[in-house]
Amino acid sequence: MVILNSNDINILDLPNEMLRTIFNKLNMIDVLYSLVDVNKRFDRLALDSLYVHHTDLIINRDDIQNSLAEIDILQRICSKILPRINDKTTKFTLEPLSVERILNIVDYPQLHSLSFVNFQPKILLQHLSDKTMKHLLENQITHITVDIKIENEKNASYK
């Protein structure tokens, strides 16, 4: 029997199936931001169509100390990653701060579903009035889910 020293184990030694399981437990934006362009194997796993077909780009603000970090994360996702997965994405889950930037960066020919999370009604109306959004809603989107954030009340979700 071979006894492995804990210093001999590396994340790259794990099989793809285990790495996929780990990726699925993590926030998608963290995986895309942190692991894409690390190596070809991580790229293949993180950019796989089965992983990115539903692209959830909600930033966990508990993990971010300032808005500059959030802007940096979003900039990297928009410039380096979305152009590589735009033809694989069928659904986006987005929040108010990222909608325009994400939807205007590149075309998403397979996109048919949108989920909006933590939107105030006024902000949602502004985004729905956007030219790109109108085009998507008229020509591509077949399903939309909205999570309305109403001050001093619980969030309301509509489909």
mmCIF file of C-alpha atoms in Angstrom:
data_model
loop_
_atom_site.group_PDB
_atom_site.id
_atom_site.type_symbol
_atom_site.label_atom_id
_atom_site.label_comp_id
_atom_site.label_asym_id
_atom_site.label_seq_id
_atom_site.Cartn_x
_atom_site.Cartn_y
_atom_site.Cartn_z
ATOM 1 C CA MET A 1 0.000 0.000 0.000
ATOM 2 C CA VAL A 2 1.294 3.448 -0.939
ATOM 3 C CA ILE A 3 0.957 6.130 1.715
ATOM 4 C CA LEU A 4 0.858 9.624 0.293
ATOM 5 C CA ASN A 5 2.440 12.496 2.108
ATOM 6 C CA SER A 6 0.028 15.459 2.264
ATOM 7 C CA ASN A 7 2.690 17.544 0.512
ATOM 8 C CA ASP A 8 2.421 15.280 -2.537
ATOM 9 C CA ILE A 9 -1.241 16.042 -3.288
ATOM 10 C CA ASN A 10 -2.082 18.798 -5.705
ATOM 11 C CA ILE A 11 -5.448 19.978 -7.011
ATOM 12 C CA LEU A 12 -4.239 19.093 -10.494
ATOM 13 C CA ASP A 13 -3.965 15.467 -9.378
ATOM 14 C CA LEU A 14 -7.738 15.278 -8.915
ATOM 15 C CA PRO A 15 -9.816 13.706 -11.694
ATOM 16 C CA ASN A 16 -11.978 15.979 -13.867
ATOM 17 C CA GLU A 17 -15.167 14.633 -12.298
ATOM 18 C CA MET A 18 -14.035 15.743 -8.856
ATOM 19 C CA LEU A 19 -12.937 19.137 -10.141
ATOM 20 C CA ARG A 20 -16.362 19.591 -11.786
ATOM 21 C CA THR A 21 -18.018 18.786 -8.468
ATOM 22 C CA ILE A 22 -15.830 21.363 -6.731
ATOM 23 C CA PHE A 23 -16.575 23.965 -9.425
ATOM 24 C CA ASN A 24 -20.308 23.323 -9.036
ATOM 25 C CA LYS A 25 -20.077 24.046 -5.294
ATOM 26 C CA LEU A 26 -18.384 27.400 -5.886
ATOM 27 C CA ASN A 27 -19.935 30.670 -6.998
ATOM 28 C CA MET A 28 -19.723 30.718 -10.809
ATOM 29 C CA ILE A 29 -18.304 34.211 -10.988
ATOM 30 C CA ASP A 30 -15.477 33.109 -8.647
ATOM 31 C CA VAL A 31 -14.686 30.118 -10.852
ATOM 32 C CA LEU A 32 -14.688 32.180 -14.045
ATOM 33 C CA TYR A 33 -12.679 35.034 -12.536
ATOM 34 C CA SER A 34 -10.137 32.931 -10.646
ATOM 35 C CA LEU A 35 -9.642 29.763 -12.670
ATOM 36 C CA VAL A 36 -9.988 30.708 -16.333
ATOM 37 C CA ASP A 37 -6.572 31.247 -17.930
ATOM 38 C CA VAL A 38 -4.771 29.409 -15.105
ATOM 39 C CA ASN A 39 -4.130 26.412 -17.362
ATOM 40 C CA LYS A 40 -5.748 24.627 -20.311
ATOM 41 C CA ARG A 41 -7.377 21.978 -18.134
ATOM 42 C CA PHE A 42 -9.138 24.533 -15.919
ATOM 43 C CA ASP A 43 -10.182 26.447 -19.058
ATOM 44 C CA ARG A 44 -11.687 23.318 -20.557
ATOM 45 C CA LEU A 45 -13.627 22.556 -17.361
ATOM 46 C CA ALA A 46 -14.693 26.118 -16.472
ATOM 47 C CA LEU A 47 -15.707 27.031 -20.026
ATOM 48 C CA ASP A 48 -17.436 23.730 -20.784
ATOM 49 C CA SER A 49 -20.891 24.228 -22.310
ATOM 50 C CA LEU A 50 -22.491 22.060 -19.616
ATOM 51 C CA TYR A 51 -21.072 24.381 -16.958
ATOM 52 C CA VAL A 52 -21.703 27.773 -18.593
ATOM 53 C CA HIS A 53 -25.037 27.154 -20.326
ATOM 54 C CA HIS A 54 -26.674 28.794 -17.283
ATOM 55 C CA THR A 55 -24.285 31.595 -16.452
ATOM 56 C CA ASP A 56 -24.936 32.978 -12.979
ATOM 57 C CA LEU A 57 -23.095 36.277 -12.613
ATOM 58 C CA ILE A 58 -24.253 37.301 -9.159
ATOM 59 C CA ILE A 59 -21.363 38.679 -7.132
ATOM 60 C CA ASN A 60 -21.329 37.647 -3.492
ATOM 61 C CA ARG A 61 -20.680 40.980 -1.824
ATOM 62 C CA ASP A 62 -19.753 39.294 1.459
ATOM 63 C CA ASP A 63 -16.536 38.165 -0.255
ATOM 64 C CA ILE A 64 -15.617 41.575 -1.683
ATOM 65 C CA GLN A 65 -14.189 44.352 0.457
ATOM 66 C CA ASN A 66 -14.700 47.286 -1.940
ATOM 67 C CA SER A 67 -16.449 48.303 -5.123
ATOM 68 C CA LEU A 68 -13.162 48.611 -7.040
ATOM 69 C CA ALA A 69 -12.645 44.865 -6.675
ATOM 70 C CA GLU A 70 -16.178 44.294 -7.960
ATOM 71 C CA ILE A 71 -15.503 46.513 -10.976
ATOM 72 C CA ASP A 72 -12.261 44.629 -11.665
ATOM 73 C CA ILE A 73 -14.023 41.260 -11.475
ATOM 74 C CA LEU A 74 -16.797 42.398 -13.780
ATOM 75 C CA GLN A 75 -14.307 43.941 -16.233
ATOM 76 C CA ARG A 76 -12.342 40.689 -16.486
ATOM 77 C CA ILE A 77 -15.502 38.602 -16.917
ATOM 78 C CA CYS A 78 -16.790 40.928 -19.652
ATOM 79 C CA SER A 79 -13.570 41.379 -21.580
ATOM 80 C CA LYS A 80 -11.877 37.981 -21.268
ATOM 81 C CA ILE A 81 -14.547 35.379 -20.551
ATOM 82 C CA LEU A 82 -17.931 36.319 -22.009
ATOM 83 C CA PRO A 83 -16.553 36.503 -25.575
ATOM 84 C CA ARG A 84 -15.384 32.893 -25.117
ATOM 85 C CA ILE A 85 -18.736 31.548 -23.873
ATOM 86 C CA ASN A 86 -21.246 33.758 -25.690
ATOM 87 C CA ASP A 87 -22.341 30.959 -28.054
ATOM 88 C CA LYS A 88 -22.773 28.482 -25.154
ATOM 89 C CA THR A 89 -24.870 30.631 -22.816
ATOM 90 C CA THR A 90 -28.601 29.905 -22.867
ATOM 91 C CA LYS A 91 -29.519 31.589 -19.572
ATOM 92 C CA PHE A 92 -28.136 34.484 -17.559
ATOM 93 C CA THR A 93 -28.777 35.313 -13.932
ATOM 94 C CA LEU A 94 -27.918 38.975 -13.485
ATOM 95 C CA GLU A 95 -28.104 41.765 -10.953
ATOM 96 C CA PRO A 96 -28.719 45.507 -11.500
ATOM 97 C CA LEU A 97 -25.073 46.595 -11.522
ATOM 98 C CA SER A 98 -24.051 44.218 -14.292
ATOM 99 C CA VAL A 99 -26.986 43.947 -16.722
ATOM 100 C CA GLU A 100 -26.060 46.604 -19.258
ATOM 101 C CA ARG A 101 -22.389 45.785 -19.260
ATOM 102 C CA ILE A 102 -22.911 42.043 -19.715
ATOM 103 C CA LEU A 103 -25.667 42.199 -22.311
ATOM 104 C CA ASN A 104 -23.959 44.889 -24.395
ATOM 105 C CA ILE A 105 -20.453 43.370 -24.521
ATOM 106 C CA VAL A 106 -21.199 40.647 -27.088
ATOM 107 C CA ASP A 107 -24.096 38.867 -28.840
ATOM 108 C CA TYR A 108 -25.463 35.697 -27.270
ATOM 109 C CA PRO A 109 -27.082 33.707 -30.096
ATOM 110 C CA GLN A 110 -28.310 30.866 -27.838
ATOM 111 C CA LEU A 111 -29.646 33.062 -25.028
ATOM 112 C CA HIS A 112 -33.333 32.428 -24.362
ATOM 113 C CA SER A 113 -33.747 32.962 -20.626
ATOM 114 C CA LEU A 114 -32.989 35.794 -18.213
ATOM 115 C CA SER A 115 -33.240 35.963 -14.447
ATOM 116 C CA PHE A 116 -32.980 39.322 -12.753
ATOM 117 C CA VAL A 117 -32.103 39.251 -9.046
ATOM 118 C CA ASN A 118 -32.394 42.010 -6.412
ATOM 119 C CA PHE A 119 -33.952 44.622 -8.677
ATOM 120 C CA GLN A 120 -35.862 47.628 -7.465
ATOM 121 C CA PRO A 121 -38.909 48.275 -9.693
ATOM 122 C CA LYS A 122 -37.645 51.624 -11.011
ATOM 123 C CA ILE A 123 -34.223 50.197 -11.924
ATOM 124 C CA LEU A 124 -35.817 47.189 -13.599
ATOM 125 C CA LEU A 125 -37.961 49.457 -15.782
ATOM 126 C CA GLN A 126 -34.871 51.406 -16.824
ATOM 127 C CA HIS A 127 -33.116 48.205 -17.879
ATOM 128 C CA LEU A 128 -36.169 46.850 -19.701
ATOM 129 C CA SER A 129 -36.346 50.100 -21.677
ATOM 130 C CA ASP A 130 -32.785 49.718 -22.935
ATOM 131 C CA LYS A 131 -32.458 49.235 -26.715
ATOM 132 C CA THR A 132 -30.453 45.990 -26.418
ATOM 133 C CA MET A 133 -32.880 44.589 -23.866
ATOM 134 C CA LYS A 134 -35.891 45.421 -26.045
ATOM 135 C CA HIS A 135 -34.264 43.620 -28.954
ATOM 136 C CA LEU A 136 -33.532 40.540 -26.833
ATOM 137 C CA LEU A 137 -37.051 40.453 -25.412
ATOM 138 C CA GLU A 138 -38.650 40.784 -28.840
ATOM 139 C CA ASN A 139 -36.406 38.321 -30.680
ATOM 140 C CA GLN A 140 -34.738 35.828 -28.354
ATOM 141 C CA ILE A 141 -35.925 35.643 -24.782
ATOM 142 C CA THR A 142 -38.684 33.101 -24.154
ATOM 143 C CA HIS A 143 -38.447 32.998 -20.367
ATOM 144 C CA ILE A 144 -37.825 35.722 -17.818
ATOM 145 C CA THR A 145 -37.731 35.605 -14.007
ATOM 146 C CA VAL A 146 -37.581 38.718 -11.870
ATOM 147 C CA ASP A 147 -36.743 39.016 -8.191
ATOM 148 C CA ILE A 148 -38.031 42.430 -7.104
ATOM 149 C CA LYS A 149 -36.387 44.080 -4.134
ATOM 150 C CA ILE A 150 -38.880 46.261 -2.326
ATOM 151 C CA GLU A 151 -37.484 48.386 0.482
ATOM 152 C CA ASN A 152 -38.730 47.422 3.989
ATOM 153 C CA GLU A 153 -40.424 44.289 2.628
ATOM 154 C CA LYS A 154 -39.348 40.798 1.683
ATOM 155 C CA ASN A 155 -38.232 40.185 -1.881
ATOM 156 C CA ALA A 156 -40.986 39.215 -4.286
ATOM 157 C CA SER A 157 -40.311 36.838 -7.141
ATOM 158 C CA TYR A 158 -42.329 36.776 -10.368
ATOM 159 C CA LYS A 159 -42.165 34.488 -13.359
#
